[in-house]
mmCIF file of C-alpha atoms in Angstrom:
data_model
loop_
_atom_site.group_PDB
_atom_site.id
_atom_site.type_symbol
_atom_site.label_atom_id
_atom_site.label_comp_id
_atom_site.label_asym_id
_atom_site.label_seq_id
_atom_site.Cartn_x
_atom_site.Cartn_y
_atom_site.Cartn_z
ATOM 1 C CA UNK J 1 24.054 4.499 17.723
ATOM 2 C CA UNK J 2 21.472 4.622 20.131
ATOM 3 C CA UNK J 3 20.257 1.729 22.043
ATOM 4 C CA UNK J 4 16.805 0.261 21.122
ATOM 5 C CA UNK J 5 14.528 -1.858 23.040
ATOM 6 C CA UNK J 6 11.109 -0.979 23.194
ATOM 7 C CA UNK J 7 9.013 1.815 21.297
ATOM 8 C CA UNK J 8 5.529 2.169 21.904
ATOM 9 C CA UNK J 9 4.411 4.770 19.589
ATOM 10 C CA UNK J 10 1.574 6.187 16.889
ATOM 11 C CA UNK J 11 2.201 5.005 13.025
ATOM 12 C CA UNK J 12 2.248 6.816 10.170
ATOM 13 C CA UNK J 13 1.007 4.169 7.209
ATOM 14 C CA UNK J 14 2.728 4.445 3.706
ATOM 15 C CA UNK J 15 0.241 2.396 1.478
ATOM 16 C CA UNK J 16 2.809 1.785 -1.620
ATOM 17 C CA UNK J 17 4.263 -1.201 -2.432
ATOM 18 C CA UNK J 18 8.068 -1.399 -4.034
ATOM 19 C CA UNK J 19 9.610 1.809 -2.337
ATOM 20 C CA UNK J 20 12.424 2.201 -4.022
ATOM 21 C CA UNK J 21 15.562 4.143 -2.059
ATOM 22 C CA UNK J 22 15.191 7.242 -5.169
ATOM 23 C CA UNK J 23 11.891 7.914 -3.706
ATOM 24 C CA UNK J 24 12.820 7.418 -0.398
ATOM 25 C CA UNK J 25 15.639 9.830 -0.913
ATOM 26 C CA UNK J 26 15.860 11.524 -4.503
ATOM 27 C CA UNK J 27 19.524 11.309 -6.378
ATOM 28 C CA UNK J 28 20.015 14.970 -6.417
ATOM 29 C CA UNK J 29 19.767 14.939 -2.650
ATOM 30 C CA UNK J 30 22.810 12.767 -2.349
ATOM 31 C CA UNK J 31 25.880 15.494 -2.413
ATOM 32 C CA UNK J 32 26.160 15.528 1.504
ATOM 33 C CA UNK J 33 28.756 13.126 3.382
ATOM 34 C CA UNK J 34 26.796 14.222 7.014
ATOM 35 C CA UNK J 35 24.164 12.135 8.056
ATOM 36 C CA UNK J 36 22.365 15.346 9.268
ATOM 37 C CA UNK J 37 19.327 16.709 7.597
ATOM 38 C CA UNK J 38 18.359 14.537 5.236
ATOM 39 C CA UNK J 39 15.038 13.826 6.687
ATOM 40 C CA UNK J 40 14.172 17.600 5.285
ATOM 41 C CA UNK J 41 14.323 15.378 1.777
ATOM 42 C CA UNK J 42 12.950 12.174 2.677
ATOM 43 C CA UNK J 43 10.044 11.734 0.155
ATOM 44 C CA UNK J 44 10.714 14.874 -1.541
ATOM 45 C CA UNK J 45 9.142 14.177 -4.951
ATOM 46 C CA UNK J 46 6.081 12.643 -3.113
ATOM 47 C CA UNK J 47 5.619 15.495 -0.238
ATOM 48 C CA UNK J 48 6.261 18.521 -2.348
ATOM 49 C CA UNK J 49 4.342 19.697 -5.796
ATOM 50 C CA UNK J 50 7.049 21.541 -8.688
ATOM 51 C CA UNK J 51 7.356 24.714 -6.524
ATOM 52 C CA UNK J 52 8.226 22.998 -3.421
ATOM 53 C CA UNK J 53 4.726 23.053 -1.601
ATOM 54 C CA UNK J 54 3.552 20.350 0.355
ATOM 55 C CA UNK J 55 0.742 17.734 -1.405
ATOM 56 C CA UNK J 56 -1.761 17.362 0.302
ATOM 57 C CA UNK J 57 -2.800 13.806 -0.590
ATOM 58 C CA UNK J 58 0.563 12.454 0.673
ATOM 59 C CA UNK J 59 0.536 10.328 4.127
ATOM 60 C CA UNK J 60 3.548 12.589 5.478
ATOM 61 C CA UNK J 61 1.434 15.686 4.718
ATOM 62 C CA UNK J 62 -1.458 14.268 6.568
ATOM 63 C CA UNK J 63 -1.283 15.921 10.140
ATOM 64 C CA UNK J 64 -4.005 13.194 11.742
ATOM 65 C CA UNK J 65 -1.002 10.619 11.317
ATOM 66 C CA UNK J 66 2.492 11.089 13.500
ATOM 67 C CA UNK J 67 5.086 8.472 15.038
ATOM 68 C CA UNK J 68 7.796 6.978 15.157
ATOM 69 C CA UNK J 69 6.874 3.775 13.283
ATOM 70 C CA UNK J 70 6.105 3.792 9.639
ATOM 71 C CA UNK J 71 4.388 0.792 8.132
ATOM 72 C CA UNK J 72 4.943 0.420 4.110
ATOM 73 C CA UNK J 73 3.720 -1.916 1.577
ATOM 74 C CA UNK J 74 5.634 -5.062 0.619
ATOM 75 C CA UNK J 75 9.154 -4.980 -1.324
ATOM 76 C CA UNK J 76 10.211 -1.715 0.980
ATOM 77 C CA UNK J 77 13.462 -0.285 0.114
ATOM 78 C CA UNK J 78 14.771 -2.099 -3.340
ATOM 79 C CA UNK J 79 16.494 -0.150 -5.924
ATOM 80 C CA UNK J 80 19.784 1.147 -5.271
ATOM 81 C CA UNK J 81 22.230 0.744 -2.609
ATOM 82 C CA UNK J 82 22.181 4.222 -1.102
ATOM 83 C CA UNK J 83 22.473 4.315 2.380
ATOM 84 C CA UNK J 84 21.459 7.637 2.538
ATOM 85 C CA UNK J 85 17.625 6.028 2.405
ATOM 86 C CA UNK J 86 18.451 4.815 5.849
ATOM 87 C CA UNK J 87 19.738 8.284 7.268
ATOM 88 C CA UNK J 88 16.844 10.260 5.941
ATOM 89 C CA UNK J 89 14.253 7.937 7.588
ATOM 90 C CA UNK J 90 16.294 8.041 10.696
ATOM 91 C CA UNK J 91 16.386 11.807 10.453
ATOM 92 C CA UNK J 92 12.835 12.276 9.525
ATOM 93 C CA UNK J 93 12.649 10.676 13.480
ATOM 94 C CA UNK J 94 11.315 6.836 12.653
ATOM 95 C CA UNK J 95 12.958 4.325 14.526
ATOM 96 C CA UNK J 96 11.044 1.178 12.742
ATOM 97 C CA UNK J 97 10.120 0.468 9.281
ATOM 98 C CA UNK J 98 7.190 -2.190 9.449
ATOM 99 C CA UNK J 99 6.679 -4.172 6.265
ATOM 100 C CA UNK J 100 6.386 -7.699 4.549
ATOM 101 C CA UNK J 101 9.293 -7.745 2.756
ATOM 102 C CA UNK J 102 12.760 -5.548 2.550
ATOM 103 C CA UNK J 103 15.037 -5.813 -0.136
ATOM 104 C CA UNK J 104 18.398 -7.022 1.459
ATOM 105 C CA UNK J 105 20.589 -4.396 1.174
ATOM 106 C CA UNK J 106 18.407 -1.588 2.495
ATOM 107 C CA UNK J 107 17.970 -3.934 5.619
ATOM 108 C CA UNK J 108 21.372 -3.830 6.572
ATOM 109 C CA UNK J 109 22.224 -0.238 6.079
ATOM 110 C CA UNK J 110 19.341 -0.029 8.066
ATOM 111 C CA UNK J 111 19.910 -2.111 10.941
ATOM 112 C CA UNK J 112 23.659 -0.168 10.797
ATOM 113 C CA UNK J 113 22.004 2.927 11.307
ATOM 114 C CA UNK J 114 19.719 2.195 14.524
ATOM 115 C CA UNK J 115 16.739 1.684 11.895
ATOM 116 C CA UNK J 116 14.999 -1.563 12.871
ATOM 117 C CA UNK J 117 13.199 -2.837 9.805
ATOM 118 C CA UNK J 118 10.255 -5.293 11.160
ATOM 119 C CA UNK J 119 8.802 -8.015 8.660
ATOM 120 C CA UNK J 120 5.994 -9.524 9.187
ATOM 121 C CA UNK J 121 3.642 -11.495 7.218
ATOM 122 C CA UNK J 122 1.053 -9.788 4.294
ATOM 123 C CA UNK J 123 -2.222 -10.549 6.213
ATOM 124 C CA UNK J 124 -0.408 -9.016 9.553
ATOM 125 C CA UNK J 125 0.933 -6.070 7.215
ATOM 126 C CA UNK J 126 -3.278 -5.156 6.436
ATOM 127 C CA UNK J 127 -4.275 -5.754 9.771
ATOM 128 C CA UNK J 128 -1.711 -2.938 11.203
ATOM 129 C CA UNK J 129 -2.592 -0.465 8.031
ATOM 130 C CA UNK J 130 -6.210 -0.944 9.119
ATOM 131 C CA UNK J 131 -5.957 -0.394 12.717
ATOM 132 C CA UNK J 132 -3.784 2.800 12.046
ATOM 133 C CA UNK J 133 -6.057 4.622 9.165
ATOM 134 C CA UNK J 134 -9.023 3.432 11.518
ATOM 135 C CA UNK J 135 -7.738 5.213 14.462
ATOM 136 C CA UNK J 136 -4.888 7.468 13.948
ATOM 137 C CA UNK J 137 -4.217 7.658 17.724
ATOM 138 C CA UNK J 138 -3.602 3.620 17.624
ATOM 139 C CA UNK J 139 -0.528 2.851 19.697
ATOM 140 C CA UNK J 140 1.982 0.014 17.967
ATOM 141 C CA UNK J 141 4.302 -1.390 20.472
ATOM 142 C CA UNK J 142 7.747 -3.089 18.849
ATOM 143 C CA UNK J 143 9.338 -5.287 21.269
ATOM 144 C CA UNK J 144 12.960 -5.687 20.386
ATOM 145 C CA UNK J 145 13.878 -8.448 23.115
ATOM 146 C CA UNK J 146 10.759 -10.742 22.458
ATOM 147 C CA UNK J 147 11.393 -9.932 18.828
ATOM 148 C CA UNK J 148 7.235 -8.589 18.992
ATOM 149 C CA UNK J 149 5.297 -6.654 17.634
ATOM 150 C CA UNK J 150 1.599 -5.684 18.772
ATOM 151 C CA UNK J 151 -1.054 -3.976 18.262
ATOM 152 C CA UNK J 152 -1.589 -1.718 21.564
ATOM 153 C CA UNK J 153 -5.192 -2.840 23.032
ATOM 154 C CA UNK J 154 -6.278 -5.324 20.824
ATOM 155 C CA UNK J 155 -4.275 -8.664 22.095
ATOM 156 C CA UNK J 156 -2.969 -8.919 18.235
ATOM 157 C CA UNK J 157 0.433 -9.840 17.938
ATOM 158 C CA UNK J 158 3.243 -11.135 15.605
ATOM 159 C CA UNK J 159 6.757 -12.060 16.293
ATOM 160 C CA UNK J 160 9.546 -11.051 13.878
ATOM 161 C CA UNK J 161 13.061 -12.315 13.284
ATOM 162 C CA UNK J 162 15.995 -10.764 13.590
ATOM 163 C CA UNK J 163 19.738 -12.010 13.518
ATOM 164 C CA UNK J 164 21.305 -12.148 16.613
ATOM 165 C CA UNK J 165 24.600 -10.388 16.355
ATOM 166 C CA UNK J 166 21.953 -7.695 15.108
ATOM 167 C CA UNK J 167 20.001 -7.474 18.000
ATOM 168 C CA UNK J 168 22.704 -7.644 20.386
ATOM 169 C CA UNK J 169 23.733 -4.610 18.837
ATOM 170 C CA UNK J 170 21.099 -2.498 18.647
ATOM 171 C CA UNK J 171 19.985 -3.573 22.057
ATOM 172 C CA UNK J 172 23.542 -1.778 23.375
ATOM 173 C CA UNK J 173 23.843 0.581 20.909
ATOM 174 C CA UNK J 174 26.695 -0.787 19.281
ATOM 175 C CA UNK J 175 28.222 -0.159 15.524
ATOM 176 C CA UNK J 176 30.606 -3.005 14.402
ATOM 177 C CA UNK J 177 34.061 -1.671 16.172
ATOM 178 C CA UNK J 178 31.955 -1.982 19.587
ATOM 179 C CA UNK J 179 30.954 -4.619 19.568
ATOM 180 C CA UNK J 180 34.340 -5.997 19.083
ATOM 181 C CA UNK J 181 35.466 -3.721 21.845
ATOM 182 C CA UNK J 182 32.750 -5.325 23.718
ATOM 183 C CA UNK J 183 34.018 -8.583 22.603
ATOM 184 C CA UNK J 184 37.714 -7.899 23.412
ATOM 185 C CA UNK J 185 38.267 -10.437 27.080
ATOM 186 C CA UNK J 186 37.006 -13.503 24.318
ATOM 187 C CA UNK J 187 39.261 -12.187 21.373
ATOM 188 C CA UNK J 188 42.469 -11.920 23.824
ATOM 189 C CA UNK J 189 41.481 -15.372 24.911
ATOM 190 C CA UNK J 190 41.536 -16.877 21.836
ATOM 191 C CA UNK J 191 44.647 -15.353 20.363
ATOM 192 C CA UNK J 192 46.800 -16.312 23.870
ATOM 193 C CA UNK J 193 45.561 -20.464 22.714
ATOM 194 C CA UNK J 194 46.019 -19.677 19.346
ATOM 195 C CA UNK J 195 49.801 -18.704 20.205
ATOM 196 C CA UNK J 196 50.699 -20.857 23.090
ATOM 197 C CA UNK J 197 49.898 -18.100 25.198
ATOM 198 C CA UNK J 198 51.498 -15.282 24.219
ATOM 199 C CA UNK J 199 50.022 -12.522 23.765
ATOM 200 C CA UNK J 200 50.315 -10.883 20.091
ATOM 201 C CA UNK J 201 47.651 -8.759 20.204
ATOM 202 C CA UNK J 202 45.055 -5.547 20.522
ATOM 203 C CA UNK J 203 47.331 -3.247 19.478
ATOM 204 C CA UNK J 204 44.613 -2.029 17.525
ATOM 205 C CA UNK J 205 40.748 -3.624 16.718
ATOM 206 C CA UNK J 206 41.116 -2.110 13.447
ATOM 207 C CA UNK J 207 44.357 -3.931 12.088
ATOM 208 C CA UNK J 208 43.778 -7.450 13.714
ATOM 209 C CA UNK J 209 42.144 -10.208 11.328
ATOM 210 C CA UNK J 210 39.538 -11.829 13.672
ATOM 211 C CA UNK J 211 38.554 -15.549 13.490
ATOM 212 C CA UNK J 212 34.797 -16.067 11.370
ATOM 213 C CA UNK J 213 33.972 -17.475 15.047
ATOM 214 C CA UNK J 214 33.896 -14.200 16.668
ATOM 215 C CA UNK J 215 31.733 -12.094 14.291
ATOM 216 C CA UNK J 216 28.574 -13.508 14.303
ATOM 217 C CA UNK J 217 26.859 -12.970 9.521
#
């Protein structure tokens, strides 16, 4: 995963509320285990009339509107589970998802894909849709380590929330294993107190049970 801290780019605005992850990234789309190429699909039915040519009255289609940052209407991402809905956005090229609401598990596969999902609140969420279709060229800057996000120019602002074991890892580019890797001088230090000092342990990150106190939910 790569590491994320700031992005400072153009926005492409989705103006649909409940986005469900079978629009996002159709069922019959789903055979591949590779993460690669899926962004070829992302939006399929939307993008793309019966014989596979593009509509022209969809946002993706629209070539005034580029970037790395798409901002969606509320209740982004519900329906099923797929995580697949996280790997085509990520291999369409966006790096945040801006809305006012994400349904939970989209979130996380998400956030385990180097996809930051920003909320922020529904009179925020119309300010950054107007800006954008006002001025295509509008710059929206996503701070990761402020937890900010801003519209470039116009000294309009809102923070976000993130979990911290979250942010830690996207901010290193870290999946779960690393950061236990990362984590490994605490975990040796616990198990050598938790056995008197000996040392039972790292044999492998994978097959060790880890105390709830290392792993930050």
């Amino acid at each position: 995963m790569k590491k994320f801290t700031t992005l400072n780019s153009t926005a492409i605005p989705l103006h649909s509320e409940n986005v469900d992850t079978d629009q996002v990234i159709p069922a019959r789309f789903l055979k591949a285990v590779s993460k690669e190429g899926f962004g070829k699909n992302l939006f399929y039915d939307w993008r793309y009339d019966d014989n596979g040519n593009p509509k022209s009255d969809f946002i993706l289609n629209d070539l005034r509107f580029s970037g790395s940052i798409l901002i969606a209407g509320k209740n982004f991402g519900c329906g099923s589970s797929r995580e697949h809905a996280a790997w085509a956005l990520g291999s369409f090229g966006f790096k945040v998802i801006v809305s006012s609401f994400f349904a939970d598990i989209f979130r996380n596969n998400a956030l385990n894909n180097g996809l930051l999902p920003v909320q922020v609140s529904e009179i925020y969420l119309q300010q950054l849709f107007f800006s954008v279709e006002n001025d295509p060229r509008q710059k929206i800057v996503v701070d990761l380590e402020r937890e900010m996000i801003s519209i470039e120019g116009k000294g309009s602002h809102q923070r976000f929330e993130i979990n911290a074991y979250r942010k830690t890892c996207m901010m290193n580019g870290y999946d779960a294993v690393d950061f236990l890797v990362s984590r490994k001088n605490k975990i040796e230090e616990f198990e050598q107190k938790r056995n008197g000092g000996k040392m039972e342990f790292w044999n492998s990150v994978t097959d060790t049970a880890f105390p709830p106190s290392i792993i930050p939910v």
